[in-house]
XYZ file of C-alpha atoms in Angstrom:
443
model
C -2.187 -13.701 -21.783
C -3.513 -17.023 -19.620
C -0.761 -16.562 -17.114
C -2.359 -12.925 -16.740
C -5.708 -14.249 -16.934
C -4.766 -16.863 -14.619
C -2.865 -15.013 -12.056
C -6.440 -13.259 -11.059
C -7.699 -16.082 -9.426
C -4.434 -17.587 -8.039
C -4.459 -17.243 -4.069
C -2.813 -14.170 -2.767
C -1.673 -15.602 0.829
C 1.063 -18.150 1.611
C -1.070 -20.811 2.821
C -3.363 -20.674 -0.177
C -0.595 -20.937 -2.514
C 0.869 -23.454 -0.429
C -2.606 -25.726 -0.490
C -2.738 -25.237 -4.023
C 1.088 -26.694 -4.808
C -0.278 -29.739 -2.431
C -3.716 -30.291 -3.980
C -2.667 -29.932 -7.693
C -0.567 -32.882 -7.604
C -3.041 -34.950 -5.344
C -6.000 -33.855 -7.751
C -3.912 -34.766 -10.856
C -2.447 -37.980 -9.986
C -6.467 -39.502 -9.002
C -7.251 -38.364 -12.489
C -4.321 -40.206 -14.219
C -5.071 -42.829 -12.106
C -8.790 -42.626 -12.774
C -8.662 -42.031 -16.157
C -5.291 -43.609 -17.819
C -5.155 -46.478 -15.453
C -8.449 -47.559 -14.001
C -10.552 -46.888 -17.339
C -7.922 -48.597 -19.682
C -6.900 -51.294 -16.647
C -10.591 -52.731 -16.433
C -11.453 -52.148 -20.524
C -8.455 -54.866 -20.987
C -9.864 -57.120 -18.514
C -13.241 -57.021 -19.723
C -12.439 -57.289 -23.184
C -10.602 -60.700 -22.481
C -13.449 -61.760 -20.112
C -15.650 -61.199 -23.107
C -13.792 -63.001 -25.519
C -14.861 -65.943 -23.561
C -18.519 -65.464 -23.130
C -18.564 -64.197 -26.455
C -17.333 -68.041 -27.881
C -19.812 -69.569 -25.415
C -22.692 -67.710 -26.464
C -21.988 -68.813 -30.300
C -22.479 -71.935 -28.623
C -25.748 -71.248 -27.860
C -26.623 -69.516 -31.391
C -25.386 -72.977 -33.085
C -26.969 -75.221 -31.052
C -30.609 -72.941 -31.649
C -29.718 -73.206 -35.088
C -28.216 -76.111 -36.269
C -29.683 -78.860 -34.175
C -32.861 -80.811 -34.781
C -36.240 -78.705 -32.789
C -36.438 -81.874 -30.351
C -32.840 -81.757 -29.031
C -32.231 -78.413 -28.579
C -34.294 -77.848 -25.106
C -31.632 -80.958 -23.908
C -28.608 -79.082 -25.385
C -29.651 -75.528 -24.042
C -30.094 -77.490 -20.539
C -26.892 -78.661 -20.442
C -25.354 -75.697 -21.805
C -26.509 -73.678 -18.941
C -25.519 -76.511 -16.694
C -21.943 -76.646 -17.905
C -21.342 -72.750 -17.963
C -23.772 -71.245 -15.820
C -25.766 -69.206 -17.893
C -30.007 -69.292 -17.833
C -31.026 -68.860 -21.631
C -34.621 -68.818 -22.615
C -35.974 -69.496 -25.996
C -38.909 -67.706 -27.910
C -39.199 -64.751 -25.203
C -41.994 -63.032 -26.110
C -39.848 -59.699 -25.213
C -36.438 -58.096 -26.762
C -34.579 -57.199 -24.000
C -33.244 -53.431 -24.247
C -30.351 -51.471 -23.752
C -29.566 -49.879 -20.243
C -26.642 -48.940 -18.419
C -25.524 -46.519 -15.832
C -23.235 -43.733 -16.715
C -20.339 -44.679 -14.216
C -20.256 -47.504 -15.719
C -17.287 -47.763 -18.099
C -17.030 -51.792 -18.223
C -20.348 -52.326 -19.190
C -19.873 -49.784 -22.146
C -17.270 -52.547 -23.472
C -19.767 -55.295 -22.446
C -22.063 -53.902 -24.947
C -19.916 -52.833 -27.438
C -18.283 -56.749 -27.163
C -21.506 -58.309 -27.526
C -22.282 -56.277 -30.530
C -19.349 -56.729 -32.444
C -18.913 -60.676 -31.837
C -22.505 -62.265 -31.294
C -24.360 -61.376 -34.856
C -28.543 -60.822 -33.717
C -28.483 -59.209 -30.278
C -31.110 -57.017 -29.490
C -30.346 -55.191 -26.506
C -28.089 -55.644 -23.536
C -29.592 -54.999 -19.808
C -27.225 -53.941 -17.183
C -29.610 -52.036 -14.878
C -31.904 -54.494 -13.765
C -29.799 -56.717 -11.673
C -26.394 -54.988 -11.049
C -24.613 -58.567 -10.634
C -26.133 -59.615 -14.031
C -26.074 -59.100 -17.679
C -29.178 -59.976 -19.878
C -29.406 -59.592 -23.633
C -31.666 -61.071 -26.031
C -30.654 -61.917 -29.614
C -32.280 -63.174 -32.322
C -31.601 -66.849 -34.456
C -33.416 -68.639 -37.103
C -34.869 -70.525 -34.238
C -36.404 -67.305 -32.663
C -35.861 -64.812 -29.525
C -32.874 -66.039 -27.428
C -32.710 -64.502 -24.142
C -29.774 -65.510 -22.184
C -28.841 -63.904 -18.605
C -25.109 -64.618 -16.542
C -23.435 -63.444 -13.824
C -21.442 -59.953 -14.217
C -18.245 -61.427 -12.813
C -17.932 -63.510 -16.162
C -18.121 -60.518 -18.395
C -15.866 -58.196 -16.246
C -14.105 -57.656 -12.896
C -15.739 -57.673 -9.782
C -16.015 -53.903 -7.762
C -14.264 -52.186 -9.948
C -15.260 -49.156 -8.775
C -13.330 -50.013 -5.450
C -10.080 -48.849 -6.827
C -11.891 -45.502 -7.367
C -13.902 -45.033 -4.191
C -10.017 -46.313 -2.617
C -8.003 -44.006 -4.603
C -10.695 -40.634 -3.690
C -10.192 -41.779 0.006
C -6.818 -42.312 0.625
C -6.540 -38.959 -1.332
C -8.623 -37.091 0.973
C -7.574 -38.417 3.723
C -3.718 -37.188 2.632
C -5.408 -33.672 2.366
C -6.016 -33.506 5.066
C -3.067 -34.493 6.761
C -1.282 -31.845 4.484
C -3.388 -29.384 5.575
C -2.558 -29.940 8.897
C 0.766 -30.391 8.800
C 0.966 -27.101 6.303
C -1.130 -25.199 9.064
C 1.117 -26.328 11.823
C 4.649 -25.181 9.624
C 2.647 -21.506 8.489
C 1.611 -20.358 12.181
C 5.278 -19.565 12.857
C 5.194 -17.308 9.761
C 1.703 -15.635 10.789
C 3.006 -15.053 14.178
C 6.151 -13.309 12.812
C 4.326 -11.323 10.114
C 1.697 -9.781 12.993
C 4.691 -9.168 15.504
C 6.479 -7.463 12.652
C 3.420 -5.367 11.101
C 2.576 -4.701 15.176
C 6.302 -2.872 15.810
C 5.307 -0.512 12.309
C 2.253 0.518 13.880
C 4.160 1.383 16.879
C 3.028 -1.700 18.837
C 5.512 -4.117 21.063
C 4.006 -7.192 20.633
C 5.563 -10.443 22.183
C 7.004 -12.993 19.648
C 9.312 -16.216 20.147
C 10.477 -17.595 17.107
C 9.022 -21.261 15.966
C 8.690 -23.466 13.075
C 11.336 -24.263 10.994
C 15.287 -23.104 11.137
C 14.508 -20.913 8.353
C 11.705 -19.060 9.786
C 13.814 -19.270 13.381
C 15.938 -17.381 12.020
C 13.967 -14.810 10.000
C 12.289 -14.410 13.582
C 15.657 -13.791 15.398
C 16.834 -11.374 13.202
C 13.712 -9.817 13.395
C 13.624 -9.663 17.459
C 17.373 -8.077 17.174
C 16.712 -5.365 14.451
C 13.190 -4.360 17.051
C 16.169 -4.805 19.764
C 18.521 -1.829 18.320
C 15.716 0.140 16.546
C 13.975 0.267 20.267
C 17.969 1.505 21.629
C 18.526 3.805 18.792
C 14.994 5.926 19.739
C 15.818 5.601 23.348
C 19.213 6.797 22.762
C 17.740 9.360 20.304
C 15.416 10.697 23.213
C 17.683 10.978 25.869
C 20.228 12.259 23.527
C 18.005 15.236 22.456
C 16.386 15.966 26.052
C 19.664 16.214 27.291
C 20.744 18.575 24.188
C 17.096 20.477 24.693
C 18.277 21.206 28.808
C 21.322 22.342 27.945
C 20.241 24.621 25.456
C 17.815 25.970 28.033
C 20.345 26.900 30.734
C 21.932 29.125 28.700
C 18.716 31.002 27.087
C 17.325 31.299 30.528
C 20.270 33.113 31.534
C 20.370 35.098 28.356
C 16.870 36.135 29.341
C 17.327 36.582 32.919
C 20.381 39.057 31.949
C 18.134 41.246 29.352
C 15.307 41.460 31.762
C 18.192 43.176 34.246
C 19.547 46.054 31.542
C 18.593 49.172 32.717
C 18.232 49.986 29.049
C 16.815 53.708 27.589
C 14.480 54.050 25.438
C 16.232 53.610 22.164
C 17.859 50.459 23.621
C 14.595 48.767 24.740
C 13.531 48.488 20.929
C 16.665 46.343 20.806
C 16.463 44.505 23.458
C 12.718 43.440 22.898
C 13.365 42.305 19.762
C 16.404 40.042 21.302
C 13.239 38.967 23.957
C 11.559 38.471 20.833
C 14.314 35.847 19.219
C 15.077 34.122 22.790
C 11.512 33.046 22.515
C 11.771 32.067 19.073
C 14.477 29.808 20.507
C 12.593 28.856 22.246
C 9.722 27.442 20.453
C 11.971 25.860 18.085
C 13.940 23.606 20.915
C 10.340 22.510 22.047
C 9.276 21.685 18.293
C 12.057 20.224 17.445
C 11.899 17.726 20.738
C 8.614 17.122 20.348
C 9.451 15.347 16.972
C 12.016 13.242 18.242
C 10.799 12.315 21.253
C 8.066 10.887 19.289
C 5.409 8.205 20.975
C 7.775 5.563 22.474
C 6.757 6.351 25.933
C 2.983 5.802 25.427
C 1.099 3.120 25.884
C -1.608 1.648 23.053
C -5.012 2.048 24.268
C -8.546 1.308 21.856
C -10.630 4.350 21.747
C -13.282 4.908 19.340
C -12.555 7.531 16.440
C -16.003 8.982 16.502
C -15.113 10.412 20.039
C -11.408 11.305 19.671
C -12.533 13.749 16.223
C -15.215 15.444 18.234
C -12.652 15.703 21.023
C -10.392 17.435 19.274
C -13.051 19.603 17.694
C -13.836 20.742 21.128
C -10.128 21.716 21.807
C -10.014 23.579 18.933
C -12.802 25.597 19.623
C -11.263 26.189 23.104
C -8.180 27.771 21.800
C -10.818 30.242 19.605
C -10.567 28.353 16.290
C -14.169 27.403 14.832
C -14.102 23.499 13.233
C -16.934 22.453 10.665
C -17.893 18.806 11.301
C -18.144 17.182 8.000
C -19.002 13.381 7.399
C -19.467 11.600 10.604
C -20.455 8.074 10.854
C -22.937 6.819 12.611
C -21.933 4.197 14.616
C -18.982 3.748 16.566
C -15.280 3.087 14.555
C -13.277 1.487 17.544
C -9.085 1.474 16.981
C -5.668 0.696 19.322
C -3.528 3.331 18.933
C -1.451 5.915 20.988
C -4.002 8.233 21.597
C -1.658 11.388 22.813
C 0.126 10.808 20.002
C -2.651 11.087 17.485
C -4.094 13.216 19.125
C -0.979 15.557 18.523
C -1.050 14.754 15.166
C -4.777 16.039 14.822
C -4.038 19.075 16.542
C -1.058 20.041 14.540
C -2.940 19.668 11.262
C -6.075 21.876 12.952
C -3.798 24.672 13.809
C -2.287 24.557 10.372
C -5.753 24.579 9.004
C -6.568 27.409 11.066
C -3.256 29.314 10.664
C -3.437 29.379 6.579
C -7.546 29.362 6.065
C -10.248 31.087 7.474
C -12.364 28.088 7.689
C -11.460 24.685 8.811
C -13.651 21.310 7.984
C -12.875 17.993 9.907
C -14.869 14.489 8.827
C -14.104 10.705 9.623
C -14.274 7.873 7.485
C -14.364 4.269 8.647
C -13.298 1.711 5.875
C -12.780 -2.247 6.630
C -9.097 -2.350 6.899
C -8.184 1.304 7.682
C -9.920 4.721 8.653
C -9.092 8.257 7.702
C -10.143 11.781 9.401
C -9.489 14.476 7.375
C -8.850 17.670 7.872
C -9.098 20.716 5.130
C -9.014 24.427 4.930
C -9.747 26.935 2.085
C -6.609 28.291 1.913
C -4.039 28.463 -1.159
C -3.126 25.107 -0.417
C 0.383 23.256 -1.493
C 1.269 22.757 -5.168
C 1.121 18.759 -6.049
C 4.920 19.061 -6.366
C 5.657 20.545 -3.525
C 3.244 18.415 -1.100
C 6.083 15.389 -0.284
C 8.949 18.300 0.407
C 6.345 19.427 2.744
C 6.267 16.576 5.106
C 10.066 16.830 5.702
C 11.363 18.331 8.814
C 12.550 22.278 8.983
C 10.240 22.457 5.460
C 8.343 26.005 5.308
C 6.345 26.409 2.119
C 5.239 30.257 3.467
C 6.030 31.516 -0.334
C 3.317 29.840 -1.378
C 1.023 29.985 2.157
C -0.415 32.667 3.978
C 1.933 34.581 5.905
C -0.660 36.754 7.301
C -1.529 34.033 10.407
C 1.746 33.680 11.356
C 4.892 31.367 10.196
C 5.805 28.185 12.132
C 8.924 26.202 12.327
C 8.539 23.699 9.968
C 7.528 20.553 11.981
C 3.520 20.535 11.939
C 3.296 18.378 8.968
C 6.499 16.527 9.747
C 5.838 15.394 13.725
C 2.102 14.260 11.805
C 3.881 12.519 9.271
C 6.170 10.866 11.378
C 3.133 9.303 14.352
C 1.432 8.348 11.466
C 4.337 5.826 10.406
C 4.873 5.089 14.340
C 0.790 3.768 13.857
C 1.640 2.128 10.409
C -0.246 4.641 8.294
C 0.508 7.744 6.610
C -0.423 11.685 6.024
C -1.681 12.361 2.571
C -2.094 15.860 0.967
C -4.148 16.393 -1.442
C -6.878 19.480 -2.782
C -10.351 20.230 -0.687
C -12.952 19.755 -3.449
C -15.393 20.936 -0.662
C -13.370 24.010 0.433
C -10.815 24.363 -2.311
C -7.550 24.538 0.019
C -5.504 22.073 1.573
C -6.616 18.884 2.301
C -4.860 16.249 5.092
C -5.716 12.834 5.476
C -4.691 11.039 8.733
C -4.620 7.336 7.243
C -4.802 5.027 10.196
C -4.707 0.993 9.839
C -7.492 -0.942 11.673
């Protein structure tokens, strides 16, 4: 339950954690030192300091009290001579008990003088930081004696502490720098790597340390034969897509030559009829593998490219509702063509199964989706990710009435939408009731 509690507030990137395993052991080892050395370190020394001053202030309380009135001026005199102290007898004044909070010897001062010197007042350790007053009382009167701090406890000793949170900082931030110096390596190879799933070449040369030299080398050759195996995969499939040509053409080029009668001519439009079928499904089907690896990134803004393609819809006699819209401008590096394609293909879909056709734009931080939706029948939940596949028609449960296609809208939208690092989602219109696409596109 803590570790769960915990784990909320733990850093979520690499270099956080990483500061955090430095600074936890820096942080911990000033407070041991701090606390379990420094505290118990100077309570020792001051406790033996004040074992001394302790027996010579009983000196003091004797002399006050056991010697004759007339000689105990002379005997205070050259008590304060001998040790250094400046006592005062009959002070008209108790001295009282102060004493700064960071102050952890002169906590044992007080408690020293308490417990050993029977009659003191108050101890003052405010008024002159170098100097400890008290005042105590005898059967003589007020004593007030003052000495230097240095006999009571050791000098500066909160230069171990002000050394100790130094030297600590100062190794911060030499950790930090070195730690930001060994993570840039791993930045660079996380951007070049979420750049090529978004479609994007960008340059990278591996760095840092042999481990993340070679993460970054494997990486380069795995972009290296993914890059050959679509290049092969497009040349591969134009040349397929020719040579399937050549032979339609002449297929079509031979029916248009039959002198045919009119029973015949049925036959032979409906053979017309499937030549261009085969047609259409060569060009779909090399339009989704030849894919967007010829086309450059460019930054448009998203705004522009929706109303765009509203306007080429229209053009090809399909009416598009604008729906949300933002304001201001929703700039993004992409493959336009490509995305544009993708748009298109879900607007003719629209169009093809609904009678009315909706397309908004939202613009979120990290991503931005345009959707498009319909008030058709729409896809069953279950059948929405066998939808996305290639060769997929869901006309049982569509509208046949507009027309069937060959099964690659959805798929060659899908499938740019990965080149860009995003996705398609289906889902229901709650405005229209029909089908609803997102185009979910990474900022």
């Amino acid at each position: 339950m803590f570790f769960a509690w915990l784990k909320k507030y733990m850093p979520r990137g690499l270099y956080g954690r990483a500061a955090l395993i430095l600074l936890v052991p820096i942080v911990v080892l000033q407070l041991v030192v701090m606390i379990a050395f420094s505290q118990r370190y100077f309570e020792d020394i001051t406790r033996q300091l004040m074992s001394g001053v302790v027996a010579e202030l009983k000196l003091y309380v004797v002399s006050v009290e056991e010697l004759p009135a007339e000689q105990v001026p002379i005997a205070l005199e050259e008590l304060d001579t001998r040790l250094g102290f400046v006592s005062e007898l009959g002070a008209s004044q108790a001295v009282l008990d102060r004493r700064d909070w960071l102050d952890v010897s002169g906590r044992v001062i007080m408690s020293e003088l308490r417990d050993g010197v029977p009659g003191v007042e108050g101890v003052d350790l405010v008024e002159d930081s170098g100097r400890v007053s008290l005042s105590l009382m005898t059967d003589a009167g007020r004593l007030r004696v003052d000495f230097r701090r240095n006999r009571a406890s050791a000098s500066n000793p909160h230069q171990l502490l002000v050394w100790t949170v130094f030297t600590g900082i100062v190794m911060t931030i030499i950790a930090a720098i070195f730690l930001r110096n060994q993570m840039r390596p791993i930045r660079q190879l996380a951007r070049a790597a979420e750049a090529f799933g978004r479609g994007q070449n960008r340059p990278y040369r591996p760095a840092g340390a042999t481990e993340v030299r070679s993460a970054g080398t494997a990486f380069l050759n795995m972009r290296a034969r993914i890059e050959r195996q679509i290049e092969q995969r497009t040349m591969m499939l134009s040349g397929v897509s020719h040579d399937l040509r050549t032979p339609l053409t002449r297929m079509r080029l031979s029916l248009s030559m039959l002198d045919a009668n009119e029973t015949d001519a049925d036959e032979i439009a409906e053979m017309v009829r499937d030549l261009d079928d085969m047609e259409r499904l060569i060009d779909a089907f090399l339009e989704f593998a030849r894919g967007d690896s010829t086309e450059d990134v460019e930054e448009i803004d998203l705004r522009d490219f929706v109303l765009e393609a509203k306007d080429r819809a229209e053009r090809g006699g399909r009416e598009v509702e604008i729906g949300e819209l933002p304001e201001e401008a929703i700039t993004l590096r992409c493959r336009p063509v490509s995305l544009a394609r993708a748009l298109d293909n879900l607007l003719s879909n629209a169009q093809r199964y609904g009678t009315n056709t909706r397309l908004s734009l939202k613009g979120f931080e990290r991503s931005a989706v345009i959707s498009v939706e319909d008030d058709g029948p729409g896809i069953a939940a279950e059948a929405r990710d066998r939808a996305l596949q290639p060769f997929v028609r869901l006309d049982q449960a569509r509208n046949q009435d507009k027309g069937s296609g060959v099964g690659l809208g959805l798929a060659i939208a899908h499938d740019i939408m990965r080149r860009h690092g995003g996705t398609l989602r289906l889902g229901e219109s709650e405005v229209m009731g029909g089908l609803k696409a997102d185009l979910v596109v990474p900022r």
